[in-house]
């Protein structure tokens, strides 16, 4: 995976990752804690985004998934599924395998000519009585 | 003017804005960006003429050939101006000294000026274990066994005391750092000082030496079983069961799939292309200067 050469991201991203402490869960095998739990959560949320094309949630968690979704789209447009490293990456990050054909047949032709970012992140209004977190909405561009 | 100001003060007018026609303090000024936009726009009658040159596209092998020109990936440690000045210095050094490409695993011979050595120079032959740093601070370590004692020397690539850099054998290994040679059999890190150079045809791919070494008994220099090394085997013989379990616990197999982490710790393609094209342009310029230079007349 270190052999990948990335292009520049088109959206503003944080220079440090978020730890996503709220993600910790009790599983039959044990606790899902730390970087492993974080990556597991992000895998699920990225597949969820590719399936639904529009996801609601807390703003900072969506911002964290956004970078991963952008990079996956960027690499799959650049190299295609036949590329060895990209295939390994896509197979790991997309948990439900029925979405992989959707990625390469629907999303890649849609975003081929884009010069901007492929996703968009909004902040949602505060609905009383809301929680302390800022809520947001993440969507793929060009959805209906 | 002073009369006018005195008159204003004397008058009981509080609201000066209606007289001066100025609502805010800086409302009569413009932002720099809007001015620049106006200068270059096609609508302005006095348009600024800017000459645009096509960018120099660096050859594809430049990224492997000159990895030390790429800056530090850590955003906090970067400074664009010092990077540019350093690149200038490095090219100036490269115009005098021939620095060929080499990788960890290839065998080098380096001559350094030394005022206390006979002949005032010192030549050392060894295998390159690691390459560290970037810019003017790039360094590499050579390892050899001399009189049954392991010797390692860390050279700085742009040190002015270096007289000559020879690549005796251009090669790669399975790993990028070969520190484990310290704990292997010393015969794998002994090299003859009078070794003859193996010629590498230009343009050919760099051969990978897929030798797998057997590690020696403990104590070790580092915890080799935690590092996912490909060029070492026989680690399990020296481990207790507790250590094997700990190694499984502390392993991070998901780390290589963390693409945002690799993105943050690397320099993306647009940036590296921009830097290397600049290097390529300077190289072409230096070549032209060399061709046009007339030899000095000596009487």
Coordinates of C-alpha atoms in Angstrom, one line a residue:
Chain A
X1 CA 0.0 0.0 0.0
X2 CA 3.0 2.3 0.4
X3 CA 3.7 2.1 -3.3
X4 CA 0.6 4.2 -4.1
X5 CA 1.3 7.7 -5.4
X6 CA -1.6 10.0 -4.4
X7 CA -2.7 13.1 -6.2
X8 CA -3.6 16.2 -4.2
X9 CA -6.9 16.2 -2.4
X10 CA -9.3 18.9 -3.5
X11 CA -11.0 19.5 -0.2
X12 CA -9.8 21.0 3.1
X13 CA -8.6 18.2 5.4
X14 CA -7.1 18.0 8.9
X15 CA -3.4 17.6 9.3
X16 CA -4.0 15.1 12.1
X17 CA -6.5 12.2 12.4
X18 CA -9.3 12.1 14.9
X19 CA -9.2 9.3 17.4
X20 CA -13.0 8.6 17.2
X21 CA -13.3 7.5 20.9
X22 CA -17.1 7.1 20.7
X23 CA -16.7 4.2 18.3
X24 CA -15.7 1.7 21.0
X25 CA -18.0 -1.2 21.2
X26 CA -18.4 -4.5 23.1
X27 CA -18.0 -7.4 20.7
X28 CA -18.2 -11.2 21.4
X29 CA -14.5 -11.4 20.7
X30 CA -13.7 -8.5 23.0
X31 CA -13.6 -4.6 22.9
X32 CA -13.2 -2.8 19.6
X33 CA -10.7 -0.2 20.8
X34 CA -8.1 2.1 19.4
X35 CA -6.9 2.4 15.8
X36 CA -8.4 -0.9 14.9
X37 CA -11.9 0.1 16.0
X38 CA -11.5 3.4 14.2
X39 CA -10.6 1.8 10.9
X40 CA -13.4 -0.8 11.3
X41 CA -15.9 2.1 11.8
X42 CA -14.6 4.0 8.8
X43 CA -14.8 1.0 6.6
X44 CA -18.5 0.6 7.4
X45 CA -19.2 4.3 7.0
X46 CA -17.4 4.5 3.6
X47 CA -19.4 1.6 2.2
X48 CA -22.5 3.1 3.6
X49 CA -21.7 6.4 1.8
X50 CA -21.2 4.6 -1.5
X51 CA -24.5 2.7 -1.1
X52 CA -26.7 5.6 0.0
X53 CA -24.9 8.5 -1.6
X54 CA -26.2 10.7 1.2
X55 CA -25.4 10.2 4.8
X56 CA -26.4 12.1 8.0
X57 CA -24.3 12.1 11.2
X58 CA -22.0 14.0 13.4
X59 CA -19.9 16.5 11.5
X60 CA -16.4 15.4 12.6
X61 CA -17.1 11.7 12.0
X62 CA -18.3 12.5 8.5
X63 CA -15.3 14.7 7.9
X64 CA -13.1 11.8 8.8
X65 CA -14.8 9.4 6.4
X66 CA -14.7 12.0 3.6
X67 CA -10.9 11.9 3.1
X68 CA -11.0 8.1 2.8
X69 CA -13.9 8.1 0.3
X70 CA -12.1 10.8 -1.8
X71 CA -8.9 8.8 -2.0
X72 CA -10.7 5.6 -2.9
X73 CA -12.6 7.3 -5.7
X74 CA -9.4 9.1 -6.9
X75 CA -7.4 5.9 -7.1
X76 CA -10.2 3.8 -8.7
X77 CA -10.7 6.5 -11.4
X78 CA -6.9 6.7 -12.0
X79 CA -6.0 3.0 -12.1
X80 CA -9.2 0.9 -12.4
X81 CA -10.0 -2.5 -10.8
X82 CA -7.3 -4.4 -12.8
X83 CA -4.5 -2.5 -11.0
X84 CA -3.1 -4.8 -8.3
X85 CA -2.7 -2.4 -5.4
X86 CA -6.0 -0.6 -6.0
X87 CA -7.8 -3.9 -6.1
X88 CA -6.4 -4.8 -2.7
X89 CA -7.3 -1.4 -1.3
X90 CA -10.9 -1.5 -2.7
X91 CA -11.5 -5.0 -1.5
X92 CA -10.4 -4.0 2.0
X93 CA -12.3 -0.8 2.3
X94 CA -15.7 -1.8 0.8
X95 CA -17.1 -4.3 3.2
X96 CA -20.2 -5.3 1.2
X97 CA -19.0 -6.8 -2.1
X98 CA -22.1 -5.9 -4.1
X99 CA -21.1 -2.3 -4.1
X100 CA -17.8 -2.8 -5.9
X101 CA -19.4 -3.1 -9.3
X102 CA -21.4 0.0 -8.5
X103 CA -18.2 1.9 -7.8
X104 CA -16.6 1.0 -11.1
X105 CA -19.7 1.1 -13.4
X106 CA -21.7 4.0 -11.9
X107 CA -19.5 6.3 -9.8
X108 CA -16.2 6.2 -11.8
X109 CA -17.8 7.3 -15.1
X110 CA -19.7 10.0 -13.2
X111 CA -16.6 11.5 -11.6
X112 CA -14.2 11.0 -14.5
X113 CA -14.2 14.6 -15.7
X114 CA -14.5 16.3 -12.3
X115 CA -11.8 18.9 -11.4
X116 CA -13.3 19.5 -7.9
X117 CA -13.8 17.2 -5.0
X118 CA -16.3 14.3 -5.4
X119 CA -18.1 14.8 -2.2
X120 CA -19.7 17.7 -0.3
X121 CA -20.1 18.2 3.4
X122 CA -22.8 20.4 4.9
X123 CA -23.6 21.4 8.5
X124 CA -27.1 20.8 9.6
X125 CA -29.1 23.3 11.6
X126 CA -29.5 22.8 15.4
X127 CA -32.8 21.2 16.2
X128 CA -34.0 21.7 19.7
X129 CA -33.4 19.9 22.0
X130 CA -30.2 18.7 20.3
X131 CA -27.0 17.2 21.6
X132 CA -23.7 19.0 22.1
X133 CA -22.3 17.7 18.7
X134 CA -22.5 19.5 15.4
X135 CA -24.5 17.5 13.0
X136 CA -23.6 17.2 9.3
X137 CA -24.6 15.7 6.0
X138 CA -22.2 14.1 3.6
X139 CA -23.1 13.4 0.0
X140 CA -21.6 12.3 -3.3
X141 CA -22.0 15.0 -5.9
X142 CA -24.5 14.4 -8.7
X143 CA -26.8 12.1 -6.8
X144 CA -30.6 12.2 -7.2
Chain B
X1 CA -6.2 72.5 6.1
X2 CA -5.6 73.3 9.7
X3 CA -8.2 76.0 9.5
X4 CA -10.7 73.7 8.1
X5 CA -10.0 71.1 10.9
X6 CA -10.3 73.8 13.6
X7 CA -13.6 74.8 12.1
X8 CA -14.8 71.2 12.2
X9 CA -13.8 70.9 15.9
X10 CA -15.4 74.2 16.7
X11 CA -18.7 73.2 15.1
X12 CA -20.9 71.0 17.1
X13 CA -21.3 68.5 14.3
X14 CA -21.1 64.9 15.7
X15 CA -21.8 63.0 12.6
X16 CA -18.7 63.7 10.4
X17 CA -19.5 60.9 8.0
X18 CA -22.2 62.8 6.2
X19 CA -19.7 65.5 5.5
X20 CA -16.6 63.5 4.6
X21 CA -18.5 60.8 2.7
X22 CA -16.4 58.1 4.4
X23 CA -18.4 55.4 6.2
X24 CA -15.6 53.2 7.3
X25 CA -12.0 53.7 7.9
X26 CA -10.6 51.5 5.1
X27 CA -13.5 51.7 2.7
X28 CA -11.4 53.7 0.2
X29 CA -8.8 50.9 0.0
X30 CA -8.9 47.7 -2.0
X31 CA -7.8 44.2 -1.3
X32 CA -4.6 43.0 -3.0
X33 CA -6.4 40.1 -4.6
X34 CA -9.1 42.2 -6.3
X35 CA -6.4 44.5 -7.7
X36 CA -4.4 41.6 -9.0
X37 CA -7.5 40.1 -10.6
X38 CA -8.2 43.4 -12.3
X39 CA -4.7 43.7 -13.6
X40 CA -4.8 40.3 -15.4
X41 CA -8.4 40.3 -16.5
X42 CA -9.2 40.7 -20.2
X43 CA -11.8 43.4 -19.5
X44 CA -9.3 46.0 -18.2
X45 CA -8.0 48.4 -20.9
X46 CA -4.5 48.5 -19.5
X47 CA -3.9 44.8 -19.2
X48 CA -0.6 43.5 -17.7
X49 CA 1.3 41.4 -20.1
X50 CA 2.7 38.2 -18.6
X51 CA 4.8 35.7 -20.5
X52 CA 3.9 32.1 -19.8
X53 CA 6.4 29.4 -20.5
X54 CA 5.4 25.8 -20.9
X55 CA 6.4 23.8 -17.8
X56 CA 9.4 21.6 -18.0
X57 CA 8.3 18.0 -17.6
X58 CA 10.9 16.0 -15.7
X59 CA 11.7 12.5 -16.9
X60 CA 9.9 9.7 -15.0
X61 CA 13.1 8.3 -13.5
X62 CA 13.8 11.6 -11.7
X63 CA 11.7 10.6 -8.7
X64 CA 14.0 7.6 -8.1
X65 CA 17.1 9.3 -9.2
X66 CA 16.8 12.4 -7.0
X67 CA 14.8 11.4 -3.9
X68 CA 16.8 13.8 -1.7
X69 CA 15.4 16.8 -3.5
X70 CA 11.9 16.1 -2.2
X71 CA 11.2 17.9 1.1
X72 CA 10.1 16.6 4.5
X73 CA 6.6 15.3 4.4
X74 CA 5.9 16.7 7.9
X75 CA 3.9 19.9 7.4
X76 CA 5.2 21.5 10.5
X77 CA 8.8 21.2 9.6
X78 CA 8.5 22.7 6.1
X79 CA 9.6 26.1 4.9
X80 CA 9.3 26.8 1.2
X81 CA 12.0 29.4 1.0
X82 CA 14.7 27.3 2.7
X83 CA 13.8 24.4 0.6
X84 CA 14.3 26.4 -2.6
X85 CA 17.7 27.7 -1.3
X86 CA 18.8 24.2 -0.3
X87 CA 17.9 22.8 -3.7
X88 CA 20.0 25.5 -5.3
X89 CA 23.0 24.6 -3.0
X90 CA 22.5 20.9 -3.8
X91 CA 22.6 21.5 -7.5
X92 CA 25.7 23.6 -7.1
X93 CA 27.4 20.8 -5.2
X94 CA 26.3 18.2 -7.8
X95 CA 27.8 20.3 -10.6
X96 CA 31.2 19.7 -9.0
X97 CA 30.8 16.2 -7.6
X98 CA 29.3 13.2 -9.5
X99 CA 26.7 11.6 -7.2
X100 CA 25.3 8.5 -8.9
X101 CA 22.0 6.8 -7.8
X102 CA 22.2 4.1 -5.2
X103 CA 19.9 2.3 -2.8
X104 CA 20.1 0.5 0.5
X105 CA 21.7 -2.8 -0.4
X106 CA 24.2 -1.5 -3.0
X107 CA 27.9 -1.5 -2.4
X108 CA 29.7 1.8 -2.3
X109 CA 33.2 3.2 -2.1
X110 CA 33.7 6.6 -0.7
X111 CA 36.9 8.8 -0.5
X112 CA 37.0 11.5 2.1
X113 CA 39.7 14.1 2.6
X114 CA 41.5 13.5 5.9
X115 CA 44.4 15.7 6.9
X116 CA 45.9 13.0 9.3
X117 CA 45.7 10.1 6.8
X118 CA 48.7 9.2 4.6
X119 CA 48.0 10.8 1.2
X120 CA 45.5 13.0 2.9
X121 CA 42.5 11.0 1.9
X122 CA 40.6 8.0 3.3
X123 CA 38.7 5.4 1.3
X124 CA 36.0 3.2 2.7
X125 CA 34.1 0.3 1.1
X126 CA 30.9 -1.1 2.5
X127 CA 27.2 -2.0 1.9
X128 CA 24.7 0.8 2.3
X129 CA 22.4 -0.1 5.2
X130 CA 20.1 2.9 5.3
X131 CA 19.4 6.2 3.7
X132 CA 18.0 8.9 5.9
X133 CA 17.0 12.6 5.9
X134 CA 16.2 14.9 3.1
X135 CA 17.6 18.1 1.4
X136 CA 21.1 19.0 2.5
X137 CA 20.8 16.7 5.5
X138 CA 20.6 13.5 3.6
X139 CA 22.8 10.8 5.1
X140 CA 23.6 7.2 4.5
X141 CA 25.5 4.5 6.5
X142 CA 28.0 2.1 5.2
X143 CA 28.8 -1.2 6.9
X144 CA 31.8 -3.5 6.6
X145 CA 33.8 -5.9 8.8
X146 CA 37.4 -4.9 9.1
X147 CA 39.8 -7.3 11.2
X148 CA 36.7 -9.1 12.6
X149 CA 35.2 -5.9 13.9
X150 CA 32.0 -4.5 12.4
X151 CA 32.5 -0.9 11.3
X152 CA 29.7 1.5 10.4
X153 CA 30.3 5.0 9.1
X154 CA 27.5 7.6 8.6
X155 CA 28.3 9.9 5.8
X156 CA 26.4 13.1 4.9
X157 CA 25.8 13.2 1.1
X158 CA 26.5 16.9 0.7
X159 CA 29.4 17.1 3.0
X160 CA 32.2 19.1 1.3
X161 CA 34.9 16.8 2.5
X162 CA 33.6 14.0 0.3
X163 CA 35.9 13.7 -2.8
X164 CA 34.4 10.8 -4.7
X165 CA 31.4 8.5 -4.6
X166 CA 31.7 5.2 -6.5
X167 CA 29.0 2.6 -6.8
X168 CA 30.7 -0.8 -7.0
X169 CA 27.5 -2.8 -7.3
X170 CA 24.1 -1.3 -7.9
X171 CA 21.5 -3.5 -6.2
X172 CA 18.4 -3.5 -4.0
X173 CA 17.4 -5.8 -1.2
X174 CA 14.0 -7.0 0.0
X175 CA 13.9 -4.5 2.8
X176 CA 14.6 -0.8 2.8
X177 CA 16.7 -0.8 6.0
X178 CA 19.3 -3.5 6.6
X179 CA 20.2 -2.9 10.2
X180 CA 19.7 -6.6 10.9
X181 CA 23.1 -7.3 9.3
X182 CA 24.5 -6.4 12.7
X183 CA 23.0 -9.6 14.2
X184 CA 23.7 -11.8 11.2
X185 CA 26.8 -13.8 10.3
X186 CA 29.7 -11.3 9.7
X187 CA 30.5 -13.0 6.4
X188 CA 27.4 -11.3 4.8
X189 CA 28.7 -7.9 5.6
X190 CA 32.4 -8.3 4.7
X191 CA 33.6 -6.7 1.4
X192 CA 37.0 -6.5 -0.1
X193 CA 38.5 -3.1 -0.3
X194 CA 40.0 -3.9 -3.7
X195 CA 36.7 -5.0 -5.1
X196 CA 36.2 -4.5 -8.8
X197 CA 33.1 -2.5 -9.9
X198 CA 30.3 -4.5 -11.5
X199 CA 29.0 -2.5 -14.5
X200 CA 25.4 -1.7 -14.7
X201 CA 24.0 -0.9 -18.2
X202 CA 22.3 2.5 -18.3
X203 CA 18.5 2.3 -18.6
X204 CA 18.2 -1.3 -17.3
X205 CA 16.0 -2.1 -14.3
X206 CA 17.8 -2.3 -11.0
X207 CA 18.2 -5.9 -9.9
X208 CA 16.8 -7.0 -6.6
X209 CA 18.9 -9.4 -4.5
X210 CA 16.4 -11.7 -2.9
X211 CA 18.8 -13.3 -0.4
X212 CA 17.2 -14.4 2.9
X213 CA 19.6 -14.3 5.9
X214 CA 19.5 -16.3 9.1
X215 CA 19.6 -14.3 12.2
X216 CA 22.1 -15.1 15.0
X217 CA 21.5 -15.8 18.7
X218 CA 20.3 -13.2 21.2
X219 CA 20.8 -10.5 22.5
X220 CA 19.7 -8.6 19.4
X221 CA 20.3 -5.0 18.5
X222 CA 16.5 -4.4 17.9
X223 CA 13.3 -6.3 18.2
X224 CA 13.4 -7.8 14.7
X225 CA 10.3 -10.0 15.2
X226 CA 8.1 -6.8 15.4
X227 CA 9.3 -5.3 12.1
X228 CA 7.7 -7.5 9.3
X229 CA 11.1 -8.1 7.7
X230 CA 11.3 -10.1 4.5
X231 CA 15.0 -10.6 4.3
X232 CA 15.4 -12.5 7.6
X233 CA 14.3 -16.0 8.7
X234 CA 14.7 -18.2 11.8
X235 CA 13.4 -15.6 14.2
X236 CA 11.0 -18.0 16.0
X237 CA 13.8 -20.2 17.3
X238 CA 15.0 -17.5 19.6
X239 CA 11.6 -16.4 20.9
X240 CA 9.8 -17.5 24.0
X241 CA 6.0 -18.1 23.8
X242 CA 5.2 -15.0 25.7
X243 CA 7.1 -12.9 23.2
X244 CA 5.3 -14.6 20.3
X245 CA 1.9 -13.7 21.9
X246 CA 3.0 -10.2 22.5
X247 CA 4.1 -9.8 18.9
X248 CA 0.7 -10.9 17.8
X249 CA -1.0 -8.5 20.1
X250 CA 1.1 -5.5 19.1
X251 CA 0.9 -6.2 15.4
X252 CA -0.9 -3.6 13.3
X253 CA -2.0 -5.3 10.0
X254 CA -4.5 -2.5 9.3
X255 CA -1.9 0.2 9.3
X256 CA -0.9 -0.4 5.6
X257 CA -4.5 0.1 4.6
X258 CA -4.8 3.5 6.4
X259 CA -4.6 5.5 3.2
X260 CA -5.1 8.9 4.8
X261 CA -2.1 8.2 7.0
X262 CA 0.1 7.4 4.0
X263 CA -1.3 10.4 2.3
X264 CA -0.4 12.7 5.2
X265 CA 3.1 11.1 5.5
X266 CA 3.9 11.5 1.8
X267 CA 4.3 14.2 -0.7
X268 CA 1.6 14.1 -3.4
X269 CA 2.3 13.9 -7.1
X270 CA 1.6 17.4 -8.1
X271 CA 4.1 18.8 -5.6
X272 CA 6.8 16.3 -6.5
X273 CA 6.3 17.0 -10.2
X274 CA 6.6 20.8 -9.5
X275 CA 9.9 20.4 -7.6
X276 CA 11.5 17.9 -10.0
X277 CA 10.6 19.9 -13.1
X278 CA 12.4 22.8 -11.4
X279 CA 15.4 20.6 -10.9
X280 CA 15.3 19.4 -14.5
X281 CA 15.2 23.0 -15.7
X282 CA 18.3 23.9 -13.6
X283 CA 20.1 20.8 -14.9
X284 CA 19.5 21.7 -18.5
X285 CA 20.7 25.2 -17.8
X286 CA 23.9 23.9 -16.1
X287 CA 24.6 21.6 -19.1
X288 CA 24.3 24.5 -21.5
X289 CA 26.7 26.5 -19.4
X290 CA 29.2 23.6 -19.4
X291 CA 29.0 23.3 -23.2
X292 CA 29.5 27.0 -23.9
X293 CA 32.4 27.3 -21.4
X294 CA 35.7 28.0 -23.1
X295 CA 38.8 26.2 -21.8
X296 CA 41.3 28.4 -20.0
X297 CA 44.5 29.3 -21.8
X298 CA 47.5 28.2 -19.9
X299 CA 50.9 29.4 -20.9

